[in-house]
Coordinates of C-alpha atoms in Angstrom, one line a residue:
X240 CA 0.0 0.0 0.0
X241 CA 1.2 3.5 -0.9
X242 CA 0.2 6.4 1.3
X243 CA 0.9 10.1 0.5
X244 CA 1.3 12.8 3.1
X245 CA 0.7 16.4 2.3
X246 CA 2.5 18.5 4.9
X247 CA 5.9 17.7 6.4
X248 CA 5.7 19.8 9.5
X249 CA 5.5 18.5 13.1
X250 CA 2.3 16.5 12.7
X251 CA 3.1 15.4 9.2
X252 CA 6.5 14.0 10.2
X253 CA 4.8 12.3 13.2
X254 CA 2.3 10.6 10.9
X255 CA 5.0 9.6 8.4
X256 CA 6.9 7.8 11.1
X257 CA 3.7 6.1 12.3
X258 CA 2.6 5.0 8.8
X259 CA 6.1 3.7 8.1
X260 CA 5.7 1.4 11.1
X261 CA 2.5 -0.2 9.9
X262 CA 3.1 -3.6 8.3
X263 CA 0.5 -3.1 5.6
X264 CA 2.0 0.2 4.4
X265 CA 4.7 -0.5 1.8
X266 CA 5.6 3.1 0.8
X267 CA 5.1 6.6 2.3
X268 CA 5.5 9.6 0.0
X269 CA 5.8 13.1 1.3
X270 CA 5.1 16.6 -0.2
X271 CA 5.1 20.0 1.3
X272 CA 4.7 23.6 0.1
X273 CA 8.4 23.9 1.1
X274 CA 10.0 21.0 -0.9
X275 CA 13.1 21.1 1.3
X276 CA 11.0 20.3 4.3
X277 CA 9.6 17.2 2.6
X278 CA 13.1 16.2 1.5
X279 CA 14.5 16.6 5.0
X280 CA 11.8 14.5 6.7
X281 CA 11.9 11.9 3.9
X282 CA 15.7 11.7 4.3
X283 CA 15.5 11.3 8.1
X284 CA 12.9 8.5 7.8
X285 CA 14.2 6.9 4.6
X286 CA 11.0 7.7 2.7
X287 CA 10.2 9.2 -0.7
X288 CA 9.6 12.9 -1.4
X289 CA 8.1 14.6 -4.4
X290 CA 8.3 18.3 -5.3
X291 CA 4.7 19.4 -4.7
X292 CA 1.1 18.2 -4.0
X293 CA 0.3 17.8 -7.7
X294 CA 3.1 15.3 -8.0
X295 CA 1.9 13.6 -4.9
X296 CA -1.5 13.1 -6.3
X297 CA 0.0 11.7 -9.5
X298 CA 2.2 9.3 -7.5
X299 CA -0.1 6.3 -7.6
X300 CA -1.5 6.7 -4.1
X301 CA -3.8 4.3 -2.3
X302 CA -4.6 6.9 0.4
X303 CA -3.9 10.5 1.2
X304 CA -3.1 12.0 4.6
X305 CA -3.5 15.8 4.9
X306 CA -1.3 17.4 7.5
X307 CA -0.9 20.8 6.0
X308 CA -2.2 24.1 7.5
X309 CA -5.9 24.5 8.2
X310 CA -6.2 27.1 5.4
X311 CA -5.4 24.3 2.8
X312 CA -7.8 21.7 4.1
X313 CA -10.7 22.6 1.8
X314 CA -8.7 22.5 -1.4
X315 CA -6.7 19.4 -0.4
X316 CA -9.8 17.4 0.6
X317 CA -11.4 18.3 -2.7
X318 CA -8.2 17.3 -4.6
X319 CA -8.1 13.9 -2.9
X320 CA -11.8 13.2 -3.7
X321 CA -11.4 14.4 -7.3
X322 CA -8.5 12.0 -7.6
X323 CA -10.6 9.2 -6.2
X324 CA -8.2 8.6 -3.3
X325 CA -9.5 7.8 0.2
X326 CA -8.5 10.9 2.2
X327 CA -7.6 11.5 5.9
X328 CA -7.5 15.1 7.0
X329 CA -6.4 16.5 10.4
X330 CA -8.9 18.6 12.2
X331 CA -10.6 21.0 11.7
X332 CA -12.4 20.2 8.4
X333 CA -11.8 23.7 7.1
X334 CA -10.8 27.2 8.2
X335 CA -14.3 28.6 7.5
X336 CA -17.6 27.2 8.5
X337 CA -19.0 27.8 5.0
X338 CA -16.2 25.6 3.5
X339 CA -16.9 22.9 6.1
X340 CA -20.6 23.0 5.2
X341 CA -19.8 22.7 1.5
X342 CA -17.4 19.7 2.1
X343 CA -20.1 18.0 4.1
X344 CA -22.4 18.3 1.1
X345 CA -19.5 17.0 -1.1
X346 CA -19.2 14.0 1.2
X347 CA -22.8 13.1 0.6
X348 CA -22.3 13.1 -3.2
X349 CA -19.1 11.0 -3.4
X350 CA -18.2 7.4 -2.7
X351 CA -14.6 8.4 -1.8
X352 CA -14.2 8.0 2.0
X353 CA -13.1 11.0 4.0
X354 CA -11.7 10.5 7.5
X355 CA -11.3 13.6 9.8
X356 CA -8.6 13.3 12.4
X357 CA -9.8 13.4 16.0
X358 CA -7.4 11.1 17.7
X359 CA -9.1 11.0 21.0
X360 CA -11.8 8.7 19.5
X361 CA -9.0 6.1 19.4
X362 CA -7.6 6.7 22.9
X363 CA -8.1 3.7 25.3
X364 CA -9.6 5.9 28.1
X365 CA -12.1 7.7 25.9
X366 CA -13.1 4.4 24.2
X367 CA -13.7 2.9 27.6
X368 CA -15.8 5.9 28.7
X369 CA -17.9 5.6 25.5
X370 CA -18.5 1.9 26.1
X371 CA -19.6 2.6 29.7
X372 CA -22.2 5.0 28.4
X373 CA -23.4 2.7 25.6
X374 CA -23.6 -0.3 28.0
X375 CA -25.6 1.7 30.5
X376 CA -22.9 1.1 33.1
X377 CA -23.4 4.7 34.5
X378 CA -27.2 4.8 34.5
X379 CA -28.3 8.0 32.9
X380 CA -25.6 10.5 32.3
X381 CA -26.3 13.9 33.9
X382 CA -22.9 15.7 34.0
X383 CA -19.7 15.7 31.8
X384 CA -16.6 17.7 32.5
X385 CA -14.0 18.0 29.7
X386 CA -10.6 19.7 30.0
X387 CA -7.7 20.5 27.7
X388 CA -4.8 22.4 29.2
X389 CA -1.7 23.0 27.0
X390 CA 1.7 23.5 28.5
X391 CA 2.5 26.7 26.6
X392 CA 1.0 28.8 23.8
X393 CA 1.9 28.2 20.2
X394 CA 4.0 30.8 18.4
X395 CA 2.5 34.0 17.1
X396 CA 2.5 32.9 13.5
X397 CA 0.4 29.9 14.4
X398 CA -2.1 31.9 16.5
X399 CA -2.8 34.2 13.6
X400 CA -4.1 31.4 11.5
X401 CA -5.4 29.0 14.2
X402 CA -9.0 30.2 14.2
X403 CA -8.9 30.8 17.9
X404 CA -8.8 28.7 21.1
X405 CA -12.2 27.1 20.7
X406 CA -11.7 26.2 17.0
X407 CA -8.1 25.1 17.4
X408 CA -7.9 23.6 20.9
X409 CA -11.3 23.0 22.4
X410 CA -12.6 21.4 19.2
X411 CA -11.0 18.2 20.4
X412 CA -13.2 18.3 23.5
X413 CA -16.2 19.2 21.4
X414 CA -15.8 16.1 19.2
X415 CA -15.2 13.8 22.1
X416 CA -18.2 15.1 23.9
X417 CA -20.4 14.0 21.0
X418 CA -18.5 10.7 20.7
X419 CA -18.7 9.7 24.4
X420 CA -22.3 10.9 25.1
X421 CA -23.8 10.0 21.7
X422 CA -25.9 13.2 22.0
X423 CA -25.9 16.5 20.1
X424 CA -25.7 20.0 21.7
X425 CA -28.8 22.1 22.2
X426 CA -27.3 25.3 23.6
X427 CA -23.9 26.8 24.3
X428 CA -22.5 29.5 26.6
X429 CA -18.8 30.4 26.7
X430 CA -16.4 33.0 28.2
X431 CA -12.8 33.7 27.8
X432 CA -9.9 36.0 28.6
X433 CA -6.2 36.6 27.8
X434 CA -3.8 37.1 30.7
X435 CA -0.6 35.9 29.0
X436 CA 1.1 36.7 25.7
X437 CA 0.0 40.0 24.2
X438 CA 0.1 38.6 20.7
X439 CA -2.8 36.3 21.5
X440 CA -5.0 39.2 22.5
X441 CA -3.7 41.2 19.6
X442 CA -5.0 38.5 17.3
X443 CA -8.4 38.8 18.9
X444 CA -8.0 35.5 20.6
X445 CA -8.0 34.3 24.2
X446 CA -5.6 32.0 26.1
X447 CA -8.1 30.7 28.5
X448 CA -11.8 29.7 28.0
X449 CA -14.6 27.9 29.6
X450 CA -18.2 27.1 28.8
X451 CA -21.4 25.1 29.3
X452 CA -23.3 23.0 26.8
X453 CA -26.7 21.6 27.4
X454 CA -27.2 18.5 25.3
X455 CA -30.4 17.4 23.6
X456 CA -30.9 14.7 26.3
X457 CA -30.5 17.4 29.0
X458 CA -27.0 16.4 30.0
X459 CA -25.0 19.4 31.4
X460 CA -21.4 19.6 30.0
X461 CA -18.7 21.9 31.2
X462 CA -15.4 22.4 29.3
X463 CA -12.3 24.4 30.0
X464 CA -9.1 25.2 28.0
X465 CA -5.9 27.2 28.4
X466 CA -2.6 27.8 26.6
X467 CA -0.8 28.1 30.0
X468 CA -0.4 24.9 32.1
X469 CA 3.4 24.8 32.5
X470 CA 3.3 21.8 34.9
X471 CA 2.2 19.5 32.0
X472 CA -0.2 18.7 29.2
X473 CA -3.5 17.9 31.0
X474 CA -6.4 16.3 29.0
X475 CA -9.2 14.8 31.0
X476 CA -12.9 13.9 31.0
X477 CA -15.3 13.0 33.8
X478 CA -18.6 11.4 33.0
X479 CA -21.1 11.3 35.9
X480 CA -24.2 9.1 35.9
X481 CA -27.1 8.1 38.1
X482 CA -25.4 4.8 39.0
X483 CA -21.7 5.3 38.3
X484 CA -18.9 7.6 37.3
X485 CA -15.8 7.3 35.1
X486 CA -12.8 9.5 34.4
X487 CA -10.4 9.7 31.5
X488 CA -6.8 10.9 32.1
X489 CA -6.8 10.1 35.8
X490 CA -3.4 8.5 36.2
X491 CA 0.0 9.2 37.6
X492 CA 0.8 11.6 34.7
X493 CA -1.9 14.0 35.9
X494 CA -0.5 17.5 35.9
X495 CA -1.8 18.5 39.3
X496 CA -0.3 18.5 42.8
X497 CA -2.5 17.3 45.7
X498 CA -3.0 19.8 48.5
X499 CA -4.1 16.9 50.9
X500 CA -1.5 15.9 53.5
X501 CA 0.2 12.6 52.9
X502 CA -1.3 12.1 49.4
X503 CA 1.4 10.9 46.9
X504 CA -1.0 10.8 43.9
X505 CA -0.2 11.6 41.2
X506 CA 3.3 10.2 41.3
X507 CA 4.3 11.7 37.9
X508 CA 6.1 12.3 35.6
X509 CA 3.7 14.5 33.6
X510 CA 3.5 14.5 29.8
X511 CA 4.6 17.6 28.0
X512 CA 2.7 17.5 24.7
X513 CA -0.3 16.1 22.9
X514 CA 1.9 13.8 20.9
X515 CA 3.3 12.3 24.1
X516 CA -0.2 12.0 25.6
X517 CA -1.8 10.4 22.5
X518 CA 0.8 8.4 20.7
X519 CA -1.1 5.1 20.9
X520 CA -4.3 6.8 19.9
X521 CA -2.6 8.3 16.8
X522 CA -1.2 4.8 15.9
X523 CA -4.7 3.3 16.2
X524 CA -6.2 6.2 14.2
X525 CA -3.9 5.7 11.2
X526 CA -4.2 2.0 11.4
X527 CA -7.9 2.5 11.2
X528 CA -7.5 4.8 8.2
X529 CA -5.6 2.1 6.4
X530 CA -8.6 -0.2 7.0
X531 CA -10.7 2.5 5.4
X532 CA -8.4 2.7 2.4
X533 CA -8.6 -1.1 2.0
X534 CA -12.4 -0.9 2.0
X535 CA -12.7 -2.9 5.2
X536 CA -14.7 -0.3 7.1
X537 CA -16.4 3.1 6.6
X538 CA -14.9 6.3 7.9
X539 CA -15.1 6.4 11.7
X540 CA -15.1 10.2 11.8
X541 CA -16.8 11.8 8.8
X542 CA -16.8 15.3 7.5
X543 CA -20.3 15.6 9.0
X544 CA -18.8 14.7 12.4
X545 CA -16.1 17.3 12.0
X546 CA -18.7 19.8 11.0
X547 CA -20.6 19.3 14.2
X548 CA -17.5 19.9 16.3
X549 CA -16.9 23.0 14.3
X550 CA -20.4 24.3 14.8
X551 CA -19.9 23.9 18.5
X552 CA -16.8 26.0 18.3
X553 CA -18.6 28.6 16.3
X554 CA -21.4 28.8 18.8
X555 CA -18.9 29.2 21.7
X556 CA -17.1 32.0 19.9
X557 CA -20.3 33.7 19.2
X558 CA -21.4 33.3 22.8
X559 CA -18.1 34.7 24.1
X560 CA -18.3 37.8 21.8
X561 CA -22.0 38.5 22.4
X562 CA -22.3 37.4 26.1
X563 CA -25.3 35.2 25.6
X564 CA -26.6 31.7 25.4
X565 CA -26.4 30.5 21.7
X566 CA -28.8 27.8 20.5
X567 CA -27.0 25.4 18.1
X568 CA -29.9 25.8 15.8
X569 CA -28.5 29.3 15.0
X570 CA -25.4 27.8 13.5
X571 CA -25.8 26.6 9.9
X572 CA -25.9 22.8 9.4
X573 CA -26.5 20.2 6.8
X574 CA -28.6 17.1 7.0
X575 CA -26.7 13.9 8.0
X576 CA -26.1 11.4 5.3
X577 CA -28.7 8.7 5.2

């Protein structure tokens, strides 16, 4: 099997190494807007590099992995579909909601599978929480708490094109809230502020945010995010039900210090990045995409799924700016595929 990767930055190189390690993948081909970047990563991993994306799509691919900047996702997904190549694209679906809506419509009209990359769906803890909900192990779920705390903010250049904290960071929480609960959002309310790097505020963004969703089944969900959690990368979820509770990320890597006397938990060490935290999940995610390429299963996370997480982010940003509860019905949507 021959898999192409568009984008040879940090996540593209990470995916290239993962795909190289999969027994069913024979060849990995890299391309980047900066050909020297693709050549460098290909040289380090002993892979093939081509000069540009056009050459990549002409390279006899069985599958395409898009790890290029968000602003390129729309065009790259369309190019993969037009070439008839099963396509994996890192979140979010597109930089603009209008483009994500159009891509969701495209997905309904094509037989080419599209897989949107939300790796938490493949994390052992989140999968266990999802199964607990499906099996009724927790009774009825009434409260969910989701948290993503990054160790440090990205560079200014990234912030300018990130789409903001909710669209870039919290969107992972938004997708996994839908995945674990199996329910959609009815209303959203969010707040945020910037107390750190001036360039974040200068871009109209925030470095810390929090909010509340009420789901269609009346579950109350809180979420929080920050760019400043120097003690470690802290990603967690709590799911509370009428007969049980379960937590994701509650282990010795937890980036907290207990204030209780004599308590040694968590023992540490903490993890420093999302790639450290989710390495096994990324490996499962790309192994699953290979199954999609081989026609062994449908996409486990469609453009429609990615659109719903993006709509949640749009609602939160609108709520933050206007200081009000936002019904999700206000955010444009498409009908799910039958």
